[in-house]
Amino acid sequence: MIDTKQILGMIPHRYPFLLVDRLVEIRRDHSAVGIKNVTVNEPFFQGHFPGHPVMPGVLIIESMAQTAAGMVIATLGPDAGIPIVYFMSIDGAKFRKPVTPGDQLRITVTKEKRRGQIWRFACAARVDGAMVAEATITAMIMENETPA
């Protein structure tokens, strides 16, 4: 298991934009499972939506990307530093059910393809076993940042 402190050493995201709390399973160069505990204290709930808090779909996609980034770093190894990752495409995004405070997202990402610096992942997010979102994301791994 990789906890939040270790994730901070792997990807450049910081509060309030760190959207994965831990990685509970990593199969290098294959897949990863991330956990995001959704709490009422999340800053986005102030405006999305007052009186009816719903996690924005784009942030669910971002949590998928951060889980994928953790798998990439685990695959490349600690000498790779912290790469800058740019989205290239998000395909087939579907949102099946709202994610609300108290939910725990279980995010599964599986590498579909890698060609050089381009990686493509099949992603799914579930709450209590029920699919809440899915997408295929493609990203480019760019220059490395020296770990702080």
PDB file of C-alpha atoms in Angstrom:
ATOM      1  CA  MET A   1       0.000   0.000   0.000  1.00  0.00           C
ATOM      2  CA  ILE A   2       1.184   3.520  -0.812  1.00  0.00           C
ATOM      3  CA  ASP A   3      -0.124   6.170   1.596  1.00  0.00           C
ATOM      4  CA  THR A   4      -0.705   9.896   1.076  1.00  0.00           C
ATOM      5  CA  LYS A   5       2.777  10.889   2.219  1.00  0.00           C
ATOM      6  CA  GLN A   6       4.347   8.541  -0.324  1.00  0.00           C
ATOM      7  CA  ILE A   7       1.973   9.744  -3.060  1.00  0.00           C
ATOM      8  CA  LEU A   8       3.176  13.309  -2.408  1.00  0.00           C
ATOM      9  CA  GLY A   9       6.672  12.079  -3.295  1.00  0.00           C
ATOM     10  CA  MET A  10       5.412  10.534  -6.526  1.00  0.00           C
ATOM     11  CA  ILE A  11       3.160  13.136  -8.148  1.00  0.00           C
ATOM     12  CA  PRO A  12       3.293  16.947  -8.089  1.00  0.00           C
ATOM     13  CA  HIS A  13      -0.322  17.503  -6.963  1.00  0.00           C
ATOM     14  CA  ARG A  14      -1.002  19.161  -3.611  1.00  0.00           C
ATOM     15  CA  TYR A  15      -4.051  20.121  -1.561  1.00  0.00           C
ATOM     16  CA  PRO A  16      -6.681  20.977  -2.614  1.00  0.00           C
ATOM     17  CA  PHE A  17      -5.944  19.188  -5.870  1.00  0.00           C
ATOM     18  CA  LEU A  18      -4.562  15.906  -4.549  1.00  0.00           C
ATOM     19  CA  LEU A  19      -7.491  13.610  -5.321  1.00  0.00           C
ATOM     20  CA  VAL A  20      -6.195  10.174  -4.369  1.00  0.00           C
ATOM     21  CA  ASP A  21      -5.608   9.245  -0.713  1.00  0.00           C
ATOM     22  CA  ARG A  22      -3.777   5.958  -1.155  1.00  0.00           C
ATOM     23  CA  LEU A  23      -2.886   3.287  -3.657  1.00  0.00           C
ATOM     24  CA  VAL A  24      -3.944  -0.093  -2.340  1.00  0.00           C
ATOM     25  CA  GLU A  25      -2.727  -2.191  -5.245  1.00  0.00           C
ATOM     26  CA  ILE A  26      -0.104  -1.649  -7.923  1.00  0.00           C
ATOM     27  CA  ARG A  27       0.922  -4.102 -10.604  1.00  0.00           C
ATOM     28  CA  ARG A  28       3.859  -2.396 -12.309  1.00  0.00           C
ATOM     29  CA  ASP A  29       3.312  -1.703 -15.997  1.00  0.00           C
ATOM     30  CA  HIS A  30      -0.218  -3.125 -15.729  1.00  0.00           C
ATOM     31  CA  SER A  31      -2.708  -1.634 -13.251  1.00  0.00           C
ATOM     32  CA  ALA A  32      -3.382   0.195 -10.011  1.00  0.00           C
ATOM     33  CA  VAL A  33      -6.209   0.679  -7.541  1.00  0.00           C
ATOM     34  CA  GLY A  34      -6.551   4.023  -5.775  1.00  0.00           C
ATOM     35  CA  ILE A  35      -8.802   5.185  -2.964  1.00  0.00           C
ATOM     36  CA  LYS A  36     -10.356   8.643  -2.594  1.00  0.00           C
ATOM     37  CA  ASN A  37     -12.351   9.270   0.569  1.00  0.00           C
ATOM     38  CA  VAL A  38     -14.925  11.923  -0.280  1.00  0.00           C
ATOM     39  CA  THR A  39     -15.675  14.174   2.687  1.00  0.00           C
ATOM     40  CA  VAL A  40     -18.076  17.055   3.191  1.00  0.00           C
ATOM     41  CA  ASN A  41     -15.039  19.292   3.815  1.00  0.00           C
ATOM     42  CA  GLU A  42     -13.898  19.115   0.168  1.00  0.00           C
ATOM     43  CA  PRO A  43     -13.580  22.705  -1.117  1.00  0.00           C
ATOM     44  CA  PHE A  44     -15.532  22.002  -4.319  1.00  0.00           C
ATOM     45  CA  PHE A  45     -18.693  21.177  -2.345  1.00  0.00           C
ATOM     46  CA  GLN A  46     -19.080  24.851  -1.392  1.00  0.00           C
ATOM     47  CA  GLY A  47     -20.288  25.611  -4.897  1.00  0.00           C
ATOM     48  CA  HIS A  48     -21.182  22.212  -6.389  1.00  0.00           C
ATOM     49  CA  PHE A  49     -23.970  22.307  -5.254  1.00  0.00           C
ATOM     50  CA  PRO A  50     -25.021  24.165  -2.093  1.00  0.00           C
ATOM     51  CA  GLY A  51     -27.579  22.034  -0.283  1.00  0.00           C
ATOM     52  CA  HIS A  52     -26.987  19.098  -2.654  1.00  0.00           C
ATOM     53  CA  PRO A  53     -23.233  18.303  -2.703  1.00  0.00           C
ATOM     54  CA  VAL A  54     -22.061  16.297  -5.730  1.00  0.00           C
ATOM     55  CA  MET A  55     -18.429  15.624  -6.652  1.00  0.00           C
ATOM     56  CA  PRO A  56     -17.759  17.143 -10.092  1.00  0.00           C
ATOM     57  CA  GLY A  57     -17.235  14.523 -12.784  1.00  0.00           C
ATOM     58  CA  VAL A  58     -14.083  16.231 -13.995  1.00  0.00           C
ATOM     59  CA  LEU A  59     -12.548  15.697 -10.535  1.00  0.00           C
ATOM     60  CA  ILE A  60     -13.450  12.014 -10.647  1.00  0.00           C
ATOM     61  CA  ILE A  61     -11.576  11.863 -13.968  1.00  0.00           C
ATOM     62  CA  GLU A  62      -8.654  13.700 -12.320  1.00  0.00           C
ATOM     63  CA  SER A  63      -8.603  11.121  -9.505  1.00  0.00           C
ATOM     64  CA  MET A  64      -8.350   8.430 -12.184  1.00  0.00           C
ATOM     65  CA  ALA A  65      -5.423  10.271 -13.774  1.00  0.00           C
ATOM     66  CA  GLN A  66      -3.634  10.612 -10.440  1.00  0.00           C
ATOM     67  CA  THR A  67      -4.074   6.895  -9.781  1.00  0.00           C
ATOM     68  CA  ALA A  68      -2.657   6.180 -13.241  1.00  0.00           C
ATOM     69  CA  ALA A  69       0.270   8.518 -12.517  1.00  0.00           C
ATOM     70  CA  GLY A  70       1.058   6.508  -9.396  1.00  0.00           C
ATOM     71  CA  MET A  71       1.187   3.339 -11.469  1.00  0.00           C
ATOM     72  CA  VAL A  72       3.438   5.050 -14.047  1.00  0.00           C
ATOM     73  CA  ILE A  73       5.874   6.215 -11.332  1.00  0.00           C
ATOM     74  CA  ALA A  74       5.914   2.755  -9.757  1.00  0.00           C
ATOM     75  CA  THR A  75       6.676   1.319 -13.209  1.00  0.00           C
ATOM     76  CA  LEU A  76       9.418   3.827 -14.070  1.00  0.00           C
ATOM     77  CA  GLY A  77      11.014   3.596 -10.625  1.00  0.00           C
ATOM     78  CA  PRO A  78      12.246   6.200  -8.121  1.00  0.00           C
ATOM     79  CA  ASP A  79      15.053   7.455 -10.370  1.00  0.00           C
ATOM     80  CA  ALA A  80      12.441   8.826 -12.767  1.00  0.00           C
ATOM     81  CA  GLY A  81      11.698  11.763 -10.444  1.00  0.00           C
ATOM     82  CA  ILE A  82       8.236  13.301 -10.641  1.00  0.00           C
ATOM     83  CA  PRO A  83       7.143  13.531 -14.277  1.00  0.00           C
ATOM     84  CA  ILE A  84       4.874  16.215 -15.614  1.00  0.00           C
ATOM     85  CA  VAL A  85       1.874  14.502 -17.159  1.00  0.00           C
ATOM     86  CA  TYR A  86      -0.356  16.150 -19.736  1.00  0.00           C
ATOM     87  CA  PHE A  87      -3.790  14.863 -20.694  1.00  0.00           C
ATOM     88  CA  MET A  88      -4.016  14.196 -24.403  1.00  0.00           C
ATOM     89  CA  SER A  89      -7.528  12.807 -24.528  1.00  0.00           C
ATOM     90  CA  ILE A  90     -10.416  11.614 -22.425  1.00  0.00           C
ATOM     91  CA  ASP A  91     -12.648   9.213 -24.338  1.00  0.00           C
ATOM     92  CA  GLY A  92     -15.890   7.477 -23.523  1.00  0.00           C
ATOM     93  CA  ALA A  93     -16.394   9.262 -20.214  1.00  0.00           C
ATOM     94  CA  LYS A  94     -19.625   8.150 -18.577  1.00  0.00           C
ATOM     95  CA  PHE A  95     -21.002   9.161 -15.227  1.00  0.00           C
ATOM     96  CA  ARG A  96     -23.461   6.618 -13.866  1.00  0.00           C
ATOM     97  CA  LYS A  97     -24.282   7.845 -10.359  1.00  0.00           C
ATOM     98  CA  PRO A  98     -23.546  10.961  -8.262  1.00  0.00           C
ATOM     99  CA  VAL A  99     -20.655  10.820  -5.810  1.00  0.00           C
ATOM    100  CA  THR A 100     -21.516  12.524  -2.520  1.00  0.00           C
ATOM    101  CA  PRO A 101     -19.893  13.166   0.881  1.00  0.00           C
ATOM    102  CA  GLY A 102     -19.220   9.944   2.762  1.00  0.00           C
ATOM    103  CA  ASP A 103     -18.566   7.930  -0.393  1.00  0.00           C
ATOM    104  CA  GLN A 104     -15.284   6.137  -0.937  1.00  0.00           C
ATOM    105  CA  LEU A 105     -14.161   6.033  -4.557  1.00  0.00           C
ATOM    106  CA  ARG A 106     -12.301   2.878  -5.533  1.00  0.00           C
ATOM    107  CA  ILE A 107     -10.509   3.783  -8.739  1.00  0.00           C
ATOM    108  CA  THR A 108      -9.151   1.073 -11.014  1.00  0.00           C
ATOM    109  CA  VAL A 109      -6.811   1.942 -13.873  1.00  0.00           C
ATOM    110  CA  THR A 110      -5.408  -0.571 -16.336  1.00  0.00           C
ATOM    111  CA  LYS A 111      -2.755   0.240 -18.900  1.00  0.00           C
ATOM    112  CA  GLU A 112      -4.084  -0.482 -22.375  1.00  0.00           C
ATOM    113  CA  LYS A 113      -1.115   0.713 -24.364  1.00  0.00           C
ATOM    114  CA  ARG A 114       2.228   2.448 -24.113  1.00  0.00           C
ATOM    115  CA  ARG A 115       4.152   3.889 -27.008  1.00  0.00           C
ATOM    116  CA  GLY A 116       7.202   5.844 -25.865  1.00  0.00           C
ATOM    117  CA  GLN A 117       6.002   8.675 -23.643  1.00  0.00           C
ATOM    118  CA  ILE A 118       2.307   8.125 -24.518  1.00  0.00           C
ATOM    119  CA  TRP A 119       0.230   5.971 -22.156  1.00  0.00           C
ATOM    120  CA  ARG A 120      -3.444   4.984 -22.462  1.00  0.00           C
ATOM    121  CA  PHE A 121      -5.526   3.676 -19.567  1.00  0.00           C
ATOM    122  CA  ALA A 122      -8.966   2.125 -19.086  1.00  0.00           C
ATOM    123  CA  CYS A 123     -10.356   3.645 -15.893  1.00  0.00           C
ATOM    124  CA  ALA A 124     -13.324   2.898 -13.660  1.00  0.00           C
ATOM    125  CA  ALA A 125     -14.522   4.416 -10.391  1.00  0.00           C
ATOM    126  CA  ARG A 126     -16.822   2.524  -8.044  1.00  0.00           C
ATOM    127  CA  VAL A 127     -18.582   3.256  -4.775  1.00  0.00           C
ATOM    128  CA  ASP A 128     -19.579   0.194  -2.735  1.00  0.00           C
ATOM    129  CA  GLY A 129     -18.968  -1.941  -5.820  1.00  0.00           C
ATOM    130  CA  ALA A 130     -21.317   0.079  -8.050  1.00  0.00           C
ATOM    131  CA  MET A 131     -19.829   1.776 -11.112  1.00  0.00           C
ATOM    132  CA  VAL A 132     -20.083   5.557 -10.808  1.00  0.00           C
ATOM    133  CA  ALA A 133     -17.783   6.639 -13.658  1.00  0.00           C
ATOM    134  CA  GLU A 134     -15.604   5.264 -16.425  1.00  0.00           C
ATOM    135  CA  ALA A 135     -13.311   6.674 -19.098  1.00  0.00           C
ATOM    136  CA  THR A 136     -10.318   5.952 -21.274  1.00  0.00           C
ATOM    137  CA  ILE A 137      -7.562   8.488 -20.737  1.00  0.00           C
ATOM    138  CA  THR A 138      -4.426   9.109 -22.750  1.00  0.00           C
ATOM    139  CA  ALA A 139      -1.529  11.082 -21.337  1.00  0.00           C
ATOM    140  CA  MET A 140       1.978  12.133 -22.290  1.00  0.00           C
ATOM    141  CA  ILE A 141       4.759  11.825 -19.737  1.00  0.00           C
ATOM    142  CA  MET A 142       7.042  14.864 -20.075  1.00  0.00           C
ATOM    143  CA  GLU A 143      10.184  16.198 -18.435  1.00  0.00           C
ATOM    144  CA  ASN A 144      10.862  15.055 -14.911  1.00  0.00           C
ATOM    145  CA  GLU A 145      10.755  17.331 -11.907  1.00  0.00           C
ATOM    146  CA  THR A 146      13.296  16.754  -9.174  1.00  0.00           C
ATOM    147  CA  PRO A 147      11.528  15.523  -6.016  1.00  0.00           C
ATOM    148  CA  ALA A 148      11.284  18.195  -3.301  1.00  0.00           C
TER     149      ALA A 148
END
